[in-house]
Amino acid sequence: MYPVGATISEAVDNIFLYIILVSVALLLLVTFLMIWFAIKYNRKRHPEPKPVKEKAWLEILWTVIPTLLVLSMFYYGYEGFKLMRTVPEDAMTVHVTGRMWDWKFEYANGKVTDELYVPVDQSVKLLMKSLDVIHSFYIPSHRVKEDVVPGRETYLWFKPQTVGPADIFCAEFCGQRHAYMLSKVNVMEEADFKKWYASEVKVEVHPVVAMMEELGCLDCHSMDASEGNRLSLKDLFGKKRIVIVDGKEKEITIDEAYLLRSIIEPSAEIVKGQDDAMELPDEITKEQINQIVQYLKTGGKEQKIEAKKEEEKKEENK
Ligand SMILES: [Cu+2]
């Protein structure tokens, strides 16, 4: 039914419109009949109720019409579904990895990003996998959603029609920070996309992360939520923590003072479930501690910076 080149948004919007129109028509019909019957058959006019005789044609009619309506909705939906499952041959493939709690995008030329970049009016096929639990990749404004199941590759495709950013959500509850498993799809003009795609993005580690690596913090800590049993320092700020102070449990909210204390006086408050194993490197300076605390306050989002941006900044300053 849908011609070559049709987009999923069209198909989804059409079936929604169709179902809404049918539902509104039925609502009006039923409401009208209710009111009409209440007037026509009220007690003043019909003091004696009369039993209704069987009417075969009426029963057939009210069985056949709704069945046809539901079947037509099914047919419409099925055609849209077929469109969703049939990826156009000219689609550009991007690999997507979901994990607690972010998305990663990998392009054919080896580029890796945490937001999706695509050219406008180009079909995009996403080949998706999960590293841990079930997630669901959802772009409401492009009308696509597909579960991402560990141990299995799933896919979806879409063809963006307007330039600009759109939200990506995880639509399958996947643990504590599910609600923050957000990203964006950036739809660009084809020329801009080509430029972006060809640009050499050297990814450099954020200077503070590099410093923490050097100081040995990252022997025991990770900067993302995923790496094994190392205690993560990502997104700490503002979180609640149960700590042990003098052998007693206490709930605190992680603030700047707590971060500072955990670094300079690690055994004063110990994270529940952890042992008192943190050791401060001897060579660390006040200035370094201060930089780390300021960095941890940002949640550790910018662990990597694009070298190119730095160059651009330099050019702007000239
Ligand atoms: Cu998720």
Tab-separated table of C-alpha atoms and ligand atoms in Angstrom:
chain	number	residue	atom	x	y	z
A	1	MET	CA	0.000	0.000	0.000
A	2	TYR	CA	2.774	2.440	0.886
A	3	PRO	CA	4.800	3.510	-2.156
A	4	VAL	CA	8.564	3.339	-2.283
A	5	GLY	CA	9.965	6.322	-0.442
A	6	ALA	CA	7.153	6.524	2.088
A	7	THR	CA	8.321	7.330	5.600
A	8	ILE	CA	7.382	5.549	8.786
A	9	SER	CA	6.040	8.766	10.285
A	10	GLU	CA	3.495	8.987	7.473
A	11	ALA	CA	2.379	5.404	8.027
A	12	VAL	CA	2.107	5.803	11.796
A	13	ASP	CA	0.299	9.134	11.568
A	14	ASN	CA	-2.138	7.750	8.994
A	15	ILE	CA	-3.192	4.796	11.101
A	16	PHE	CA	-3.506	6.998	14.185
A	17	LEU	CA	-5.674	9.428	12.279
A	18	TYR	CA	-7.792	6.586	10.939
A	19	ILE	CA	-8.338	5.049	14.390
A	20	ILE	CA	-9.181	8.444	15.863
A	21	LEU	CA	-11.692	9.201	13.112
A	22	VAL	CA	-13.405	5.820	13.543
A	23	SER	CA	-13.449	6.236	17.331
A	24	VAL	CA	-14.877	9.750	17.158
A	25	ALA	CA	-17.569	8.649	14.680
A	26	LEU	CA	-18.551	5.770	16.977
A	27	LEU	CA	-18.545	8.039	20.024
A	28	LEU	CA	-20.908	10.447	18.295
A	29	LEU	CA	-23.161	7.611	17.103
A	30	VAL	CA	-23.394	5.948	20.517
A	31	THR	CA	-23.971	9.244	22.332
A	32	PHE	CA	-26.655	10.238	19.864
A	33	LEU	CA	-28.437	6.870	20.202
A	34	MET	CA	-28.269	7.010	23.994
A	35	ILE	CA	-29.906	10.406	24.122
A	36	TRP	CA	-32.414	9.558	21.455
A	37	PHE	CA	-33.471	6.289	23.172
A	38	ALA	CA	-33.719	8.003	26.546
A	39	ILE	CA	-36.202	10.439	25.045
A	40	LYS	CA	-38.062	8.035	22.842
A	41	TYR	CA	-38.473	5.195	25.323
A	42	ASN	CA	-38.903	7.051	28.589
A	43	ARG	CA	-41.583	5.962	31.043
A	44	LYS	CA	-44.106	8.686	30.231
A	45	ARG	CA	-44.294	7.546	26.641
A	46	HIS	CA	-43.929	3.815	27.318
A	47	PRO	CA	-45.377	2.965	30.755
A	48	GLU	CA	-45.419	-0.765	29.855
A	49	PRO	CA	-42.089	-2.267	28.719
A	50	LYS	CA	-42.464	-4.406	25.637
A	51	PRO	CA	-40.096	-7.336	25.114
A	52	VAL	CA	-37.869	-6.945	22.045
A	53	LYS	CA	-38.312	-9.583	19.389
A	54	GLU	CA	-35.314	-11.237	17.800
A	55	LYS	CA	-34.101	-9.434	14.726
A	56	ALA	CA	-31.578	-11.524	12.814
A	57	TRP	CA	-30.629	-8.792	10.315
A	58	LEU	CA	-29.891	-6.345	13.113
A	59	GLU	CA	-27.668	-8.801	14.939
A	60	ILE	CA	-25.765	-9.658	11.796
A	61	LEU	CA	-25.314	-5.997	11.030
A	62	TRP	CA	-23.902	-5.089	14.434
A	63	THR	CA	-21.515	-8.018	14.300
A	64	VAL	CA	-20.330	-7.578	10.751
A	65	ILE	CA	-19.770	-3.812	10.740
A	66	PRO	CA	-17.544	-3.658	13.852
A	67	THR	CA	-15.629	-6.724	12.636
A	68	LEU	CA	-14.932	-5.035	9.325
A	69	LEU	CA	-13.888	-1.870	11.116
A	70	VAL	CA	-11.449	-3.709	13.366
A	71	LEU	CA	-10.093	-5.692	10.429
A	72	SER	CA	-9.545	-2.509	8.461
A	73	MET	CA	-7.562	-1.090	11.396
A	74	PHE	CA	-5.547	-4.266	11.518
A	75	TYR	CA	-4.886	-4.105	7.794
A	76	TYR	CA	-3.822	-0.493	7.975
A	77	GLY	CA	-1.559	-1.228	10.933
A	78	TYR	CA	-0.121	-4.283	9.234
A	79	GLU	CA	0.798	-2.299	6.130
A	80	GLY	CA	2.612	0.210	8.355
A	81	PHE	CA	4.343	-2.629	10.168
A	82	LYS	CA	5.528	-4.118	6.874
A	83	LEU	CA	6.952	-0.737	5.941
A	84	MET	CA	8.791	-0.571	9.275
A	85	ARG	CA	10.328	-3.998	8.740
A	86	THR	CA	11.427	-3.347	5.165
A	87	VAL	CA	14.578	-1.285	5.198
A	88	PRO	CA	15.185	0.679	1.979
A	89	GLU	CA	18.253	-0.498	0.138
A	90	ASP	CA	19.974	2.863	0.150
A	91	ALA	CA	19.803	3.125	3.938
A	92	MET	CA	22.851	4.265	5.849
A	93	THR	CA	23.731	1.846	8.644
A	94	VAL	CA	24.664	2.972	12.141
A	95	HIS	CA	25.453	0.534	14.938
A	96	VAL	CA	23.808	1.326	18.254
A	97	THR	CA	24.801	-0.065	21.615
A	98	GLY	CA	22.586	0.392	24.642
A	99	ARG	CA	23.722	-0.192	28.171
A	100	MET	CA	22.919	1.098	31.635
A	101	TRP	CA	22.500	4.023	31.072
A	102	ASP	CA	23.524	5.460	27.772
A	103	TRP	CA	23.533	4.969	24.024
A	104	LYS	CA	26.572	4.695	21.793
A	105	PHE	CA	26.562	5.166	18.012
A	106	GLU	CA	29.174	3.769	15.630
A	107	TYR	CA	29.399	4.721	11.975
A	108	ALA	CA	30.817	2.816	9.039
A	109	ASN	CA	33.998	4.924	9.046
A	110	GLY	CA	34.726	4.163	12.690
A	111	LYS	CA	33.368	7.373	14.190
A	112	VAL	CA	31.842	6.851	17.619
A	113	THR	CA	29.441	9.317	19.230
A	114	ASP	CA	26.997	9.506	22.106
A	115	GLU	CA	24.445	11.383	20.031
A	116	LEU	CA	23.176	10.263	16.652
A	117	TYR	CA	24.021	12.387	13.583
A	118	VAL	CA	22.169	11.804	10.330
A	119	PRO	CA	21.567	13.660	7.074
A	120	VAL	CA	18.063	14.862	6.264
A	121	ASP	CA	15.937	12.896	3.796
A	122	GLN	CA	18.185	9.864	3.968
A	123	SER	CA	17.001	6.488	5.246
A	124	VAL	CA	18.931	5.383	8.304
A	125	LYS	CA	19.120	1.828	9.527
A	126	LEU	CA	20.026	1.295	13.161
A	127	LEU	CA	21.498	-2.077	14.072
A	128	MET	CA	21.060	-2.307	17.789
A	129	LYS	CA	22.398	-4.424	20.609
A	130	SER	CA	22.440	-4.264	24.381
A	131	LEU	CA	25.342	-4.988	26.699
A	132	ASP	CA	23.254	-5.720	29.761
A	133	VAL	CA	19.462	-5.628	30.117
A	134	ILE	CA	16.537	-4.920	27.806
A	135	HIS	CA	16.370	-1.317	26.657
A	136	SER	CA	14.088	0.221	24.097
A	137	PHE	CA	15.249	2.733	21.539
A	138	TYR	CA	12.611	5.395	21.047
A	139	ILE	CA	12.492	8.548	18.899
A	140	PRO	CA	8.972	9.898	19.379
A	141	SER	CA	9.220	12.565	16.695
A	142	HIS	CA	10.261	10.027	14.070
A	143	ARG	CA	7.639	7.535	15.292
A	144	VAL	CA	10.067	4.681	15.821
A	145	LYS	CA	10.582	2.442	18.820
A	146	GLU	CA	12.238	-0.934	19.065
A	147	ASP	CA	13.327	-3.078	21.996
A	148	VAL	CA	17.047	-3.694	22.301
A	149	VAL	CA	17.522	-7.156	23.747
A	150	PRO	CA	20.798	-8.556	25.079
A	151	GLY	CA	22.168	-11.442	23.036
A	152	ARG	CA	20.257	-10.451	19.964
A	153	GLU	CA	20.598	-7.847	17.248
A	154	THR	CA	17.485	-5.831	16.496
A	155	TYR	CA	16.985	-3.059	13.992
A	156	LEU	CA	14.798	-0.189	12.953
A	157	TRP	CA	14.920	2.434	10.258
A	158	PHE	CA	13.576	5.907	9.709
A	159	LYS	CA	13.902	8.744	7.273
A	160	PRO	CA	14.085	12.177	8.891
A	161	GLN	CA	12.307	14.936	7.000
A	162	THR	CA	13.252	18.041	8.945
A	163	VAL	CA	16.604	19.411	10.025
A	164	GLY	CA	17.173	19.814	13.747
A	165	PRO	CA	17.594	17.834	16.929
A	166	ALA	CA	15.059	15.356	18.306
A	167	ASP	CA	14.983	13.431	21.575
A	168	ILE	CA	15.950	9.807	21.979
A	169	PHE	CA	14.595	7.967	25.002
A	170	CYS	CA	14.939	4.548	26.525
A	171	ALA	CA	11.394	3.217	26.687
A	172	GLU	CA	12.011	0.068	28.703
A	173	PHE	CA	12.546	0.418	32.435
A	174	CYS	CA	16.166	-0.642	32.867
A	175	GLY	CA	17.153	0.263	36.397
A	176	GLN	CA	17.949	3.161	38.660
A	177	ARG	CA	18.951	5.741	36.065
A	178	HIS	CA	16.599	4.653	33.316
A	179	ALA	CA	15.008	8.088	33.223
A	180	TYR	CA	18.382	9.633	32.361
A	181	MET	CA	19.130	7.302	29.479
A	182	LEU	CA	18.619	10.130	27.017
A	183	SER	CA	20.280	11.146	23.819
A	184	LYS	CA	19.564	13.145	20.693
A	185	VAL	CA	19.333	12.562	16.998
A	186	ASN	CA	20.763	15.532	15.127
A	187	VAL	CA	19.343	15.775	11.648
A	188	MET	CA	21.644	17.817	9.416
A	189	GLU	CA	21.666	19.193	5.897
A	190	GLU	CA	23.403	16.706	3.666
A	191	ALA	CA	26.408	18.964	3.066
A	192	ASP	CA	26.827	19.629	6.794
A	193	PHE	CA	26.581	15.962	7.499
A	194	LYS	CA	29.210	15.106	4.923
A	195	LYS	CA	31.528	17.672	6.458
A	196	TRP	CA	30.861	16.347	9.948
A	197	TYR	CA	31.277	12.758	8.816
A	198	ALA	CA	34.603	13.401	7.108
A	199	SER	CA	35.979	15.603	9.870
A	200	GLU	CA	38.737	14.066	11.864
A	201	VAL	CA	37.540	14.086	15.439
A	202	LYS	CA	40.405	13.242	17.672
A	203	VAL	CA	38.956	12.286	20.974
A	204	GLU	CA	41.031	13.316	23.910
A	205	VAL	CA	40.510	12.434	27.486
A	206	HIS	CA	39.363	15.324	29.640
A	207	PRO	CA	42.448	16.788	31.399
A	208	VAL	CA	41.055	16.108	34.853
A	209	VAL	CA	40.313	12.485	33.967
A	210	ALA	CA	43.853	12.172	32.627
A	211	MET	CA	45.148	13.574	35.885
A	212	MET	CA	43.039	11.131	37.916
A	213	GLU	CA	44.416	8.329	35.808
A	214	GLU	CA	47.938	9.465	36.587
A	215	LEU	CA	47.230	9.790	40.302
A	216	GLY	CA	45.942	6.223	40.353
A	217	CYS	CA	42.302	7.082	41.210
A	218	LEU	CA	41.154	5.068	38.223
A	219	ASP	CA	42.803	1.896	39.514
A	220	CYS	CA	39.924	1.679	41.954
A	221	HIS	CA	37.304	3.926	40.353
A	222	SER	CA	35.659	4.074	36.980
A	223	MET	CA	34.250	7.161	35.326
A	224	ASP	CA	31.202	5.360	33.981
A	225	ALA	CA	28.622	3.185	35.590
A	226	SER	CA	29.492	0.008	33.803
A	227	GLU	CA	33.000	-1.152	34.495
A	228	GLY	CA	32.976	-4.200	36.704
A	229	ASN	CA	33.527	-3.772	40.401
A	230	ARG	CA	35.356	-0.468	40.361
A	231	LEU	CA	33.349	2.131	42.249
A	232	SER	CA	31.949	4.585	39.730
A	233	LEU	CA	32.455	8.299	40.210
A	234	LYS	CA	30.053	9.287	37.460
A	235	ASP	CA	26.990	11.384	38.292
A	236	LEU	CA	27.672	11.365	42.012
A	237	PHE	CA	26.666	14.943	42.681
A	238	GLY	CA	23.269	15.322	44.301
A	239	LYS	CA	22.814	11.579	44.807
A	240	LYS	CA	21.840	10.075	48.138
A	241	ARG	CA	24.381	7.869	49.834
A	242	ILE	CA	24.365	5.667	52.893
A	243	VAL	CA	27.701	6.078	54.599
A	244	ILE	CA	29.124	4.592	57.748
A	245	VAL	CA	30.320	7.208	60.221
A	246	ASP	CA	31.865	5.894	63.451
A	247	GLY	CA	30.233	2.530	62.833
A	248	LYS	CA	26.740	4.008	62.342
A	249	GLU	CA	24.762	4.301	59.107
A	250	LYS	CA	23.843	7.773	57.967
A	251	GLU	CA	22.119	9.001	54.833
A	252	ILE	CA	23.727	11.986	53.199
A	253	THR	CA	23.329	13.868	49.942
A	254	ILE	CA	26.527	14.110	47.975
A	255	ASP	CA	27.658	17.718	47.875
A	256	GLU	CA	30.926	19.495	47.376
A	257	ALA	CA	31.980	19.120	51.007
A	258	TYR	CA	31.324	15.385	50.923
A	259	LEU	CA	33.357	14.951	47.744
A	260	LEU	CA	36.210	16.874	49.270
A	261	ARG	CA	36.062	14.848	52.509
A	262	SER	CA	35.942	11.525	50.631
A	263	ILE	CA	39.178	12.421	48.953
A	264	ILE	CA	41.200	13.994	51.741
A	265	GLU	CA	39.769	11.980	54.625
A	266	PRO	CA	38.440	8.790	53.063
A	267	SER	CA	37.927	6.818	56.248
A	268	ALA	CA	35.758	9.443	57.941
A	269	GLU	CA	32.690	8.426	55.965
A	270	ILE	CA	32.760	5.088	54.221
A	271	VAL	CA	30.298	4.218	51.494
A	272	LYS	CA	28.036	1.414	52.733
A	273	GLY	CA	29.056	-1.930	51.300
A	274	GLN	CA	32.612	-0.783	50.548
A	275	ASP	CA	35.646	-1.450	52.632
A	276	ASP	CA	37.870	1.255	53.921
A	277	ALA	CA	40.433	0.683	51.209
A	278	MET	CA	40.843	4.093	49.707
A	279	GLU	CA	44.310	5.506	49.852
A	280	LEU	CA	45.209	8.993	48.891
A	281	PRO	CA	48.258	9.268	46.671
A	282	ASP	CA	51.045	11.080	48.495
A	283	GLU	CA	51.909	13.371	45.664
A	284	ILE	CA	48.453	14.917	45.242
A	285	THR	CA	48.218	18.694	45.659
A	286	LYS	CA	45.421	20.871	47.028
A	287	GLU	CA	44.968	22.376	43.608
A	288	GLN	CA	44.562	18.936	42.049
A	289	ILE	CA	42.009	17.899	44.670
A	290	ASN	CA	40.114	21.085	44.026
A	291	GLN	CA	40.073	20.429	40.269
A	292	ILE	CA	38.852	16.870	40.808
A	293	VAL	CA	36.048	17.998	43.103
A	294	GLN	CA	34.952	20.645	40.612
A	295	TYR	CA	35.036	18.075	37.864
A	296	LEU	CA	33.083	15.461	39.837
A	297	LYS	CA	30.480	18.143	40.528
A	298	THR	CA	29.692	18.220	36.812
A	299	GLY	CA	28.816	14.542	37.039
A	300	GLY	CA	31.761	13.520	34.898
A	301	LYS	CA	29.756	13.968	31.724
A	302	GLU	CA	32.529	15.377	29.622
A	303	GLN	CA	35.099	12.680	30.000
A	304	LYS	CA	36.245	13.163	26.494
A	305	ILE	CA	36.615	16.349	24.600
A	306	GLU	CA	36.868	16.723	20.922
A	307	ALA	CA	40.292	17.978	20.019
A	308	LYS	CA	38.818	19.754	17.052
A	309	LYS	CA	36.707	21.965	19.243
A	310	GLU	CA	39.850	23.188	20.976
A	311	GLU	CA	41.353	24.088	17.618
A	312	GLU	CA	38.203	25.903	16.619
A	313	LYS	CA	38.291	27.862	19.856
A	314	LYS	CA	41.857	28.923	19.150
A	315	GLU	CA	40.829	30.119	15.708
A	316	GLU	CA	37.951	32.090	17.130
A	317	ASN	CA	40.219	33.807	19.596
A	318	LYS	CA	42.544	34.992	16.859
B	1	CU	CU	17.434	1.616	29.138
